[in-house]
Structure formats: structure tokens, C-alpha cells
mmCIF file of C-alpha atoms in Angstrom:
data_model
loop_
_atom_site.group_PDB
_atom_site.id
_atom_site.type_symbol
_atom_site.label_atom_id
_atom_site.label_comp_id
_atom_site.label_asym_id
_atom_site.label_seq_id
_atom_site.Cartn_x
_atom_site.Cartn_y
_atom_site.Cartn_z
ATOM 1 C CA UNK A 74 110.972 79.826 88.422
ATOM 2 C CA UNK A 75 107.483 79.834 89.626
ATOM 3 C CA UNK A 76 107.552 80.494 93.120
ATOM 4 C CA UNK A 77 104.768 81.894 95.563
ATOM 5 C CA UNK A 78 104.986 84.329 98.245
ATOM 6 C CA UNK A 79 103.458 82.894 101.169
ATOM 7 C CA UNK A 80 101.394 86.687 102.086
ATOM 8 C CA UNK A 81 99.763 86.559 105.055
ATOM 9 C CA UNK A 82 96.501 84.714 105.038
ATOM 10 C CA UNK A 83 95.752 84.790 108.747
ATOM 11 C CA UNK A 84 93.990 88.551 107.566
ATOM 12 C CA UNK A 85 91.116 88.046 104.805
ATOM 13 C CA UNK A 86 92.853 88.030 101.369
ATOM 14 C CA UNK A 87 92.635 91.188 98.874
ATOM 15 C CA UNK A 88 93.379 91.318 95.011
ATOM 16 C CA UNK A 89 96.376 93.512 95.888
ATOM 17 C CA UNK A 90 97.842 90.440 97.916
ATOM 18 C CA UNK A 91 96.891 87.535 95.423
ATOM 19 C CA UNK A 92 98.348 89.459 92.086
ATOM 20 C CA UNK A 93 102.298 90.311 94.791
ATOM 21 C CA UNK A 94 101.548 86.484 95.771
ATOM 22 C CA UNK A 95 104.061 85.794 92.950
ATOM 23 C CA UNK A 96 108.309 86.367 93.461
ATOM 24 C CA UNK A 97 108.288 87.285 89.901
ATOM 25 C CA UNK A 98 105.356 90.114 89.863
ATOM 26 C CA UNK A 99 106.778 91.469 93.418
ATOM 27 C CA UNK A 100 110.803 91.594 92.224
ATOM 28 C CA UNK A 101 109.501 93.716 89.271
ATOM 29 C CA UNK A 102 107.431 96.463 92.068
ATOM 30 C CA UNK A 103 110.356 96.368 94.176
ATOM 31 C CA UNK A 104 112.826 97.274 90.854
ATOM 32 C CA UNK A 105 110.093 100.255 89.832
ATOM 33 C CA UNK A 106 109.861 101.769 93.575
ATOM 34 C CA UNK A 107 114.260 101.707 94.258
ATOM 35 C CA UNK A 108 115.227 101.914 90.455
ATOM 36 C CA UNK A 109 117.372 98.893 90.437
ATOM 37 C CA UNK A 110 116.870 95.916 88.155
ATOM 38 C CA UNK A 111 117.440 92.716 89.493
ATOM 39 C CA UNK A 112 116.504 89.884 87.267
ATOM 40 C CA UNK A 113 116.155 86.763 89.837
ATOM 41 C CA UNK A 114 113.477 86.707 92.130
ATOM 42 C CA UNK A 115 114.945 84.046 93.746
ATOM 43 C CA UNK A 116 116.911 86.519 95.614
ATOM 44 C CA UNK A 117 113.872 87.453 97.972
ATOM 45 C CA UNK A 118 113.274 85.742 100.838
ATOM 46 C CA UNK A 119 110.079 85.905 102.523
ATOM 47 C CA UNK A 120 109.678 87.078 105.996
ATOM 48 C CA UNK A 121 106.114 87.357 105.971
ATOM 49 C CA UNK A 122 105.019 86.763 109.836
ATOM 50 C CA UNK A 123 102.285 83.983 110.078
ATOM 51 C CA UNK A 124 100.909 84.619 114.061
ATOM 52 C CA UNK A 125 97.965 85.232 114.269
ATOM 53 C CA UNK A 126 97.861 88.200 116.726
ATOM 54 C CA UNK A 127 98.471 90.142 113.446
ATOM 55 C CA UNK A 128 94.968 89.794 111.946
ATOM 56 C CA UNK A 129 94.017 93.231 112.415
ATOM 57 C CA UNK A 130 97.971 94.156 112.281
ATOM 58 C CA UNK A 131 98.387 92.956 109.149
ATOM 59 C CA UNK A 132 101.424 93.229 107.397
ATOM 60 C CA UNK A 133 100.526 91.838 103.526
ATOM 61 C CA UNK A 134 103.528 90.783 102.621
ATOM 62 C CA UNK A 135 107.517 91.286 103.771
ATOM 63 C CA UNK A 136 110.817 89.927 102.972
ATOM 64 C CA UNK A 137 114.481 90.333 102.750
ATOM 65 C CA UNK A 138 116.699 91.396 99.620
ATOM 66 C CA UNK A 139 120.127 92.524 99.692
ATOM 67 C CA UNK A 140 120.541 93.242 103.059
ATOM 68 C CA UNK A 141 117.687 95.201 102.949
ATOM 69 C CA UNK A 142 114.023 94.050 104.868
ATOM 70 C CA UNK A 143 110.797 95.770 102.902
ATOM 71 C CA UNK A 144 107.576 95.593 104.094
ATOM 72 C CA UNK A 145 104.609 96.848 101.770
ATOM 73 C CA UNK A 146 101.032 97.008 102.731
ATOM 74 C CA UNK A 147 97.644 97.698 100.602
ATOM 75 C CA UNK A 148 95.101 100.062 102.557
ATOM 76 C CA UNK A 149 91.908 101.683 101.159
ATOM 77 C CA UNK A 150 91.389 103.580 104.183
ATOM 78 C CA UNK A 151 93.514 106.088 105.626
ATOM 79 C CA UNK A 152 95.360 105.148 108.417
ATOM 80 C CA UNK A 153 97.929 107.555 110.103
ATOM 81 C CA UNK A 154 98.796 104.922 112.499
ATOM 82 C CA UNK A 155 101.139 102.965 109.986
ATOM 83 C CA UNK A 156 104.123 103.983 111.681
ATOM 84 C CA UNK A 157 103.436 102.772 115.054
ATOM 85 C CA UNK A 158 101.345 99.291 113.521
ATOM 86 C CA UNK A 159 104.825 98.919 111.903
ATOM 87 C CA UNK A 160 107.013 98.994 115.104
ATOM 88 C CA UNK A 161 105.296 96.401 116.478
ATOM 89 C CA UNK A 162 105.750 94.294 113.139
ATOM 90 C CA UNK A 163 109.222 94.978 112.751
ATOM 91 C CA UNK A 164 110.104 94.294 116.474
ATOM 92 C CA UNK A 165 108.552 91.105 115.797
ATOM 93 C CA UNK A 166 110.265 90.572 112.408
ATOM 94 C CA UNK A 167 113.805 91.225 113.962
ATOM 95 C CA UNK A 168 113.432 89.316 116.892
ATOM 96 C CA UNK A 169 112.902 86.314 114.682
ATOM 97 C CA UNK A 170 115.770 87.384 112.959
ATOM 98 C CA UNK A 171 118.481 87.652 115.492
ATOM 99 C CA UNK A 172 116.839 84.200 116.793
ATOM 100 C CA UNK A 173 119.901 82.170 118.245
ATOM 101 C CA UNK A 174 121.947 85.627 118.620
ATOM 102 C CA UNK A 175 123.227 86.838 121.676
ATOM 103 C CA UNK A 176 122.399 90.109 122.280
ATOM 104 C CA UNK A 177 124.777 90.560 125.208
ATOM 105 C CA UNK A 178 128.028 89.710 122.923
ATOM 106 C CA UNK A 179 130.844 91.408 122.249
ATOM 107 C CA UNK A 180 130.482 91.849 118.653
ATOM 108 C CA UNK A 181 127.979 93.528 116.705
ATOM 109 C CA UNK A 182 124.922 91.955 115.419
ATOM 110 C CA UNK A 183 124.124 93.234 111.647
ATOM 111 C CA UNK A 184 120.935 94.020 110.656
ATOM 112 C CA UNK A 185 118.678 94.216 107.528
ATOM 113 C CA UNK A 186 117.694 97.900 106.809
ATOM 114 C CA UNK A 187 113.962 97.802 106.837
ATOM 115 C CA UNK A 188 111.812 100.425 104.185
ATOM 116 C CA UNK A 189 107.867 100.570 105.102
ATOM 117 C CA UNK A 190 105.400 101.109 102.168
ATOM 118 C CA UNK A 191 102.037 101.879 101.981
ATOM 119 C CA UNK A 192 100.039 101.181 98.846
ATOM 120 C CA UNK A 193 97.455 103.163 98.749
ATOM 121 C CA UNK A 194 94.330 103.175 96.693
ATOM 122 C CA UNK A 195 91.180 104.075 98.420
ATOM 123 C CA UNK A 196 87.967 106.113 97.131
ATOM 124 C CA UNK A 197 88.773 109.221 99.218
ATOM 125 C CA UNK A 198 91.526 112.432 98.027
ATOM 126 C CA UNK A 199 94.806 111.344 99.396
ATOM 127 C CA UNK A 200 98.418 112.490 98.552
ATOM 128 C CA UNK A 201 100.539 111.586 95.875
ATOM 129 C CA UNK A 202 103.432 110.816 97.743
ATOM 130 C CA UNK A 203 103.550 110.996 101.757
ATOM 131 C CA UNK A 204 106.142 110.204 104.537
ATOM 132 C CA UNK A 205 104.314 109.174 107.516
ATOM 133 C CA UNK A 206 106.396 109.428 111.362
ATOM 134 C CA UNK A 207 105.835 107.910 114.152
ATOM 135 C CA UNK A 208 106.818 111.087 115.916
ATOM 136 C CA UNK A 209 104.018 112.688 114.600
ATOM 137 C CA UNK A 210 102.054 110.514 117.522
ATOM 138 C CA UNK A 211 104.592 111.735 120.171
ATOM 139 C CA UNK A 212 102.772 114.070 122.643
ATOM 140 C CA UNK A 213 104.057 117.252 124.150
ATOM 141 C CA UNK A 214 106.188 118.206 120.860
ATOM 142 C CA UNK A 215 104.366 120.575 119.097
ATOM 143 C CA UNK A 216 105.575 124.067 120.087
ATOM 144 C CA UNK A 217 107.982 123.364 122.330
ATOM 145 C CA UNK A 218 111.248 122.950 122.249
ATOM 146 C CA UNK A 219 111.737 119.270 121.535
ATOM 147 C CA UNK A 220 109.858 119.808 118.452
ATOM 148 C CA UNK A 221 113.111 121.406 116.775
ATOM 149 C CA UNK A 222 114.758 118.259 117.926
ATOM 150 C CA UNK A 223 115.396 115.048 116.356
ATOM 151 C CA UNK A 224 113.237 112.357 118.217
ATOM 152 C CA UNK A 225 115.002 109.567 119.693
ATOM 153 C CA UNK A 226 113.450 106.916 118.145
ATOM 154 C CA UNK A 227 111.689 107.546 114.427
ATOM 155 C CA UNK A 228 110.078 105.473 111.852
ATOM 156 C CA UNK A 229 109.548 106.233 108.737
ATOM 157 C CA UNK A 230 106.317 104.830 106.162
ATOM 158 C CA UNK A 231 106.385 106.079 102.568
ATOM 159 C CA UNK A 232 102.691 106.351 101.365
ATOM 160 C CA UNK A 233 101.896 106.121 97.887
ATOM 161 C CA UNK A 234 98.871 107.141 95.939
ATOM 162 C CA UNK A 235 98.101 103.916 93.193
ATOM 163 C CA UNK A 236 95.236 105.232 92.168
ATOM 164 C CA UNK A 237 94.445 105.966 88.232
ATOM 165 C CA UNK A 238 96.114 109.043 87.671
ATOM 166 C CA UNK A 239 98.857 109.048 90.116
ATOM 167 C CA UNK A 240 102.379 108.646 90.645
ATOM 168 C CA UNK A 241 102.630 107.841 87.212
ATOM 169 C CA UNK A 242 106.299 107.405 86.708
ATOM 170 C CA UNK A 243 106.164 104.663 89.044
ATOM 171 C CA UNK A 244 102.963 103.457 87.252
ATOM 172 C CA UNK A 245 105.326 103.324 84.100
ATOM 173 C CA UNK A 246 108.024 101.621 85.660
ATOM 174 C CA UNK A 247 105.454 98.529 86.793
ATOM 175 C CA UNK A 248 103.215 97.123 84.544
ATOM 176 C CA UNK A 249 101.658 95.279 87.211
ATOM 177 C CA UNK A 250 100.618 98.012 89.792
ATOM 178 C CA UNK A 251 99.328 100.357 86.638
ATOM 179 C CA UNK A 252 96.904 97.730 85.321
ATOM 180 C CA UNK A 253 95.630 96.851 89.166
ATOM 181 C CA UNK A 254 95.113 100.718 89.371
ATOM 182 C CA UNK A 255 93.047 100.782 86.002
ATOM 183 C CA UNK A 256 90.782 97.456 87.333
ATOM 184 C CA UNK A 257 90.120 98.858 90.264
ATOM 185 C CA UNK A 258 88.906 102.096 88.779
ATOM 186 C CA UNK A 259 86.989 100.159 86.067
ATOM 187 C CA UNK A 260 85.656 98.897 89.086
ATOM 188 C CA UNK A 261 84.256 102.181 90.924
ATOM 189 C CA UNK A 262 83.222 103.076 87.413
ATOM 190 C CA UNK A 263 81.117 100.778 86.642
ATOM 191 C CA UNK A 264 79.649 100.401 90.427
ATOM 192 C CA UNK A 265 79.162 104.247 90.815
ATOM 193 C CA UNK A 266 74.997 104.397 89.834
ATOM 194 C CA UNK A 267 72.274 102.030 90.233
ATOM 195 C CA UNK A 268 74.613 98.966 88.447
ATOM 196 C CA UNK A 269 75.096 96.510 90.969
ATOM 197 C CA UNK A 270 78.740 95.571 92.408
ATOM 198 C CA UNK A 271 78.649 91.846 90.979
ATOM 199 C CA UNK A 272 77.639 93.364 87.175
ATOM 200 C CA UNK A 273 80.245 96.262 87.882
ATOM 201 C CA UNK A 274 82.813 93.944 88.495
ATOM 202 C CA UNK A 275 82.057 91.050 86.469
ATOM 203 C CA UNK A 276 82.206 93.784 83.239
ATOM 204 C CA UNK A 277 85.467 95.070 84.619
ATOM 205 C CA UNK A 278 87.157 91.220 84.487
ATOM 206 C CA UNK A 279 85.608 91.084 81.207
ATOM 207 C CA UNK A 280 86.946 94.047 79.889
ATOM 208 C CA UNK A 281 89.969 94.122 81.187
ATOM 209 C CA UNK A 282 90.826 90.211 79.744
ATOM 210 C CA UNK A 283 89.529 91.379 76.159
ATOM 211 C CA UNK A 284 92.084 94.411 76.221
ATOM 212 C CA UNK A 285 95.067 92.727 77.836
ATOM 213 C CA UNK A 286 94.773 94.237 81.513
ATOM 214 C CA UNK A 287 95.946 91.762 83.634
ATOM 215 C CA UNK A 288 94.405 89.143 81.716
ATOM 216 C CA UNK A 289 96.507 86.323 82.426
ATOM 217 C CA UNK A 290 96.041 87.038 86.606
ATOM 218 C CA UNK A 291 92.440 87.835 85.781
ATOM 219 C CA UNK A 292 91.357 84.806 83.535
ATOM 220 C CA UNK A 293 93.096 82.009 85.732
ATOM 221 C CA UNK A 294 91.635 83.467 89.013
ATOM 222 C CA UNK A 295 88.647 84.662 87.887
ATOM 223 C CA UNK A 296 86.073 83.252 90.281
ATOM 224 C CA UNK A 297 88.317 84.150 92.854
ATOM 225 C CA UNK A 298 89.014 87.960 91.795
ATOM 226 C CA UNK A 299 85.296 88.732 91.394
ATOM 227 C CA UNK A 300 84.700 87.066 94.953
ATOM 228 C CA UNK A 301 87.285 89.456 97.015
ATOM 229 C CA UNK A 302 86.336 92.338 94.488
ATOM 230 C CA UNK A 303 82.956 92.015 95.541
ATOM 231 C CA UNK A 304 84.229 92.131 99.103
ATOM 232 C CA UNK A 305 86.618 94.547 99.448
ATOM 233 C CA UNK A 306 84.144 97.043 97.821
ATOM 234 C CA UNK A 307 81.375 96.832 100.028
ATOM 235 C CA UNK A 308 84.099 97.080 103.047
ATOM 236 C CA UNK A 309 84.963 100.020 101.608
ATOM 237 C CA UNK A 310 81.611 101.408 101.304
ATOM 238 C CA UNK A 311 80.755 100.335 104.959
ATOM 239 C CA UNK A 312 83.638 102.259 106.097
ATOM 240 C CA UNK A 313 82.511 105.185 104.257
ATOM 241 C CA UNK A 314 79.510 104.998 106.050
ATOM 242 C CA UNK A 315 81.216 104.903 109.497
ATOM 243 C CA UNK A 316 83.307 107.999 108.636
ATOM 244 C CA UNK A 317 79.863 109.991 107.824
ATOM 245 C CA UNK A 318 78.780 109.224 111.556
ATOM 246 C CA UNK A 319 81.215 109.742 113.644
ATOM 247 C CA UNK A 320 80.313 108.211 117.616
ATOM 248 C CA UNK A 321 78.005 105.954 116.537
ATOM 249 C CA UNK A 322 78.203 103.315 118.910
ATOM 250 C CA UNK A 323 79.745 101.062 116.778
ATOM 251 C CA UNK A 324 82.294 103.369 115.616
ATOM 252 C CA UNK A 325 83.297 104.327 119.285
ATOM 253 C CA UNK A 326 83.121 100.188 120.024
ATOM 254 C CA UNK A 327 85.494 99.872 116.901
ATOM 255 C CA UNK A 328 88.233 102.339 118.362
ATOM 256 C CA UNK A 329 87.685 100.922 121.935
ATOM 257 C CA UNK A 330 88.548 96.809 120.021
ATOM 258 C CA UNK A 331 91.206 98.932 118.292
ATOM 259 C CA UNK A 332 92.809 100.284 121.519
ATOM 260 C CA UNK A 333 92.139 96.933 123.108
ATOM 261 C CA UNK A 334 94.570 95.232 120.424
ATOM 262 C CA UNK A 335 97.292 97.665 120.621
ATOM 263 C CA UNK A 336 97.129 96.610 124.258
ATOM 264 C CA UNK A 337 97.705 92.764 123.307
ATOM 265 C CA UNK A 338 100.318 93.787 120.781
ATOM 266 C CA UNK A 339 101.960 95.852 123.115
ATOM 267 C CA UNK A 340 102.016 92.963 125.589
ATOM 268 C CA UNK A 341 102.884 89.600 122.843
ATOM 269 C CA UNK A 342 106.584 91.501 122.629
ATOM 270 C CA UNK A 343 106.869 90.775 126.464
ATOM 271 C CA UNK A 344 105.316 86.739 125.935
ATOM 272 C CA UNK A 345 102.265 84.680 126.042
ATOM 273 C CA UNK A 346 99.326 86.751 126.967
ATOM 274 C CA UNK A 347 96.746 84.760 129.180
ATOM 275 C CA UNK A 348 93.688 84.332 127.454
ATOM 276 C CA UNK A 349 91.867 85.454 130.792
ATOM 277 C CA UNK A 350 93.487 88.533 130.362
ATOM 278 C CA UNK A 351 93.070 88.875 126.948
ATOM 279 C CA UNK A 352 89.404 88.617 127.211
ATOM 280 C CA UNK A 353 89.720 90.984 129.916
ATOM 281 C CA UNK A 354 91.287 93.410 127.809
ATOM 282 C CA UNK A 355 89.335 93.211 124.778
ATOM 283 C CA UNK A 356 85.760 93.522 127.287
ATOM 284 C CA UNK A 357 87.175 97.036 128.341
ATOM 285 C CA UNK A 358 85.249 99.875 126.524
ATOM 286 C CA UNK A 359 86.513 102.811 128.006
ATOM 287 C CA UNK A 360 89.060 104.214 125.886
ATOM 288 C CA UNK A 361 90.680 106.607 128.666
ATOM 289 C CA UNK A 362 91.718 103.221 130.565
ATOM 290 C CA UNK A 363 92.474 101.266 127.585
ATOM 291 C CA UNK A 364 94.931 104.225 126.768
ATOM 292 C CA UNK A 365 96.780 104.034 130.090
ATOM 293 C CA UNK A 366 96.622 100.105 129.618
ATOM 294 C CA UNK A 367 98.612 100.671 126.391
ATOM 295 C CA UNK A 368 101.009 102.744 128.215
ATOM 296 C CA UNK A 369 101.692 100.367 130.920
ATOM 297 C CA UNK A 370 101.767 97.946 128.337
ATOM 298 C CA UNK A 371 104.624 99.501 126.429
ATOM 299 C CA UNK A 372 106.648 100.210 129.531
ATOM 300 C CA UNK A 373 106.491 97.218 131.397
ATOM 301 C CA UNK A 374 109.555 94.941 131.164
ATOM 302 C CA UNK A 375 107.319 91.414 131.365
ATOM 303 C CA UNK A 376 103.162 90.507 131.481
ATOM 304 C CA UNK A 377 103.484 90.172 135.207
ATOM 305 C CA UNK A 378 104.655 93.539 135.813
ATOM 306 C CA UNK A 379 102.031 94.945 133.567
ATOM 307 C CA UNK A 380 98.989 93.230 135.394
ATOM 308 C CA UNK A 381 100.806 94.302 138.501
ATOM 309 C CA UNK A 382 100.946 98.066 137.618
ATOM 310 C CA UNK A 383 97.051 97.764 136.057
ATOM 311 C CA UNK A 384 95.479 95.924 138.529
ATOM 312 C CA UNK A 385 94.407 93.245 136.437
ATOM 313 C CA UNK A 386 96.015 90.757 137.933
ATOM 314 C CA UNK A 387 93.375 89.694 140.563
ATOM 315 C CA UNK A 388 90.809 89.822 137.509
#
């Protein structure tokens, strides 16, 4: 069988997401990571969610497999805001799921049991092997009481460390993810000096076809692989560069468009946002606000209510 994943192309694409494109390269990640071995990848189903308001939610790919609903993700950036990104994904996810269910009958509707991964394999120190919570965000725990309590609603994002090096029983256990690890390090390698990121790549592709890294991935996508290698790199690099300067006034417009988009998130679970509104929304550069917007957001029962309790309704 040579079936593709449909990952989610609505975000700009990444190695990571082309080479887990395939059923057959993703069945053998999910086997290394749960040590099971199935041998049929046509017994995933993708779930992958195609909207749009996920572009800088991304989810890179997701799908169903004995009763079970993963959802991996590359980063390389930290993010500790995994857990909450993936609430809002998985909301989504399982609302599309019980589509056609009532939720007001009698009998109990069964659910997948969804696992959150992180694939991580950025430039900066980073743990091996990390469970991120989303009650880590919750305020008003530390040092009090509640802290020593379990919270009433968790989730739970295992983070792994890919890079060369690390976690290296699971690197055993997948073929796949070890030889991305050792390309993308070729990669910094080779890049790291005055050689410029095309050369530094190209000679990683090279090399890595020549010694049987990936080469079958590598030497049928080739153009395509140096082109998003090329890219993801300098991101990288530019975020570096953001992280040295912190309040720059593009960093601080950054977390103001990143508030600004929890806010729309927050508000798609309720309906159709306006565009009006979303414009107004993402125009708003004072973080303070867009934090109490994101609060009203999350506790409002429908839009309406929302641009009631904000304000925003008359604007």
C-alpha cells in the first residue's frame, strides 16, 4: 500500500511533515514511541484538521488507531504553550468526531483516547524527555493549597528531544526519525561558519544519499528538501535573533498577534467569527486587554455574549 497522509498544508510545510506524509513511515514512529508492532498502516485513519484558523495552531499531523487519537507535532522552538494550543485542537478534533451524536442521550458516547507529542529538535539545550501540563498555566496554584490538588481539568504533552544524541532507544527503534535527526545535524554542521545555508545543505543531501541516510526520501524529493531546508533554517535563525532582544517592537507585536489568535480560537469553538470582529481583534496591541478578551472568550457560552461582555459589539 502506498498511501499518503494528508498533513496539514494550510501551515508552510517542513521536512519533518513531508518524510510522516507517508502511512507506512508514520505506523513504524508510532510502533517505536508505544512498543507495539502493527504491520498494516492501513489501520490509521487520518484526522488531520484542514481549517484554516489553525495556521499558526498547527497541528502537523493526527489520526486515529485502535481506539486511540495521537496527535504529534515538530517544533524547533520551545513552546510551553503546547498543552493549551492542544485543547483547542482536540476540542475541535472531537467535535468532528461525535458529529451526528447526541450529546443529551441516554447512553454513553465512547471516545478515542487522545496522546499529544511533541517532536522536538531545535538548536537550543532542551530535555530529553518532558511532560508538559496545562495546569502549569493555571494561576493562583503555586503555594497554596490547590496546588497539592489534582486540577480539574489536565492535559498532558510528552516532549521529546530528536536531536543527534538523544533519546536514543527510541532513535533505535525508528529508522526514520534517527536518520532525520543525523540530516538535520549534518545540516547545522555544515551551516555553522562562513559556508552558506544552500552549500550546507546541498552537501548534507549529498552526503546523506551516498551513505544511505534517507536516501530514497532524499533523492526523489530533492529539490523540494533543499527548498524547506533552506527555509526552516533561516526561521530558526530569525527566531534566535528575536529571543536575544527581548521587547523589540516586533517581538512585543508578535505576542500581541499571538494573544490576538488565541482570542479567535477561543471564539471559532462558539461559531463563525465576523470578520469585522476579527480584524478588530487582531488590530488590538495591548496585551493586558487582549488577555481579558481571551478570558471572556473562553467563558462565554456563544460570539454574541462575548462581544456583549467586551464591548465590541458596537465596533
Amino acid at each position: 500500500m502506498n498511501e499518503t497522509v494528508h498533513a496539514n498544508r494550510k501551515h508552510k510545510d517542513s521536512v519533518f511533515r513531508m518524510l510522516y506524509s507517508r502511512k507506512e513511515e508514520l505506523l513504524p514512529l508510532y510502533n517505536a514511541l508505544n512498543g507495539t508492532d502493527y504491520q498494516d498502516p492501513g489501520q490509521l485513519e487520518v484526522t488531520t484538521l484542514e481549517n484554516a484558523i489553525y495556521m499558526n495552531m498547527k497541528n502537523d499531523v493526527s489520526f486515529l488507531l485502535d481506539a486511540e487519537m495521537m496527535l504529534y507535532e515538530h517544533q524547533s522552538t520551545w513552546n510551553p504553550n503546547m498543552p493549551l494550543r492542544d485543547l483547542f485542537y482536540i476540542s475541535r478534533l472531537l467535535e468532528k468526531y461525535v458529529s451526528g451524536e447526541s450529546l443529551y442521550a441516554s447512553t454513553l458516547i465512547k471516545l478515542p483516547a487522545p496522546h499529544f507529542v511533541v517532536f522536538y529538535n531545535g538548536s537550543q539545550d532542551a530535555p530529553e524527555d518532558l511532560t508538559l501540563r496545562l495546569s502549569d498555566a493555571f494561576e493562583g496554584r503555586k503555594g497554596y493549597p490547590q496546588e497539592r490538588k489534582e486540577p480539574e481539568l489536565e492535559l498532558k504533552v510528552r516532549f521529546l528531544n530528536i536531536n543527534r544524541g538523544h533519546n536514543e532507544g527510541l532513535m533505535k527503534r525508528c529508522r526514520t526519525l534517527r536518520e532525520y535527526s543525523e540530516f538535520v545535524s549534518r545540516i547545522r554542521q555544515y551551516a555553522d561558519g562562513e559556508t552558506a545555508i544552500e552549500e550546507a545543505v546541498d552537501r548534507a543531501v549529498t552526503e546523506c544519499i551516498a551513505e544511505g541516510i534517507l536516501a530514497d526520501f532524499l533523492r526523489s524529493q530533492r529539490a523540494e528538501v533543499i527548498a524547506m531546508s533552506i527555509f526552516e533554517y533561516n526561521e530558526e535563525e530569525e527566531l534566535k535573533k528575536y529571543g536575544q532582544a527581548e521587547y523589540r517592537s516586533g517581538e512585543i507585536n508578535g505576542k500581541a498577534e499571538g494573544k490576538a489568535e488565541s482570542v479567535i480560537l477561543a471564539l471559532e469553538m462558539k461559531g463563525t467569527v465576523p470578520e469585522q470582529l476579527k480584524d478588530r481583534i487582531f488590530s488590538e496591541k495591548d496585551i493586558s486587554l487582549l488577555e481579558d478578551w481571551l478570558k471572556a472568550a473562553i467563558g462565554a457560552d456563544t460570539i454574541e455574549t462575548f462581544m456583549d461582555r467586551t464591548g465590541l459589539k458596537e465596533k
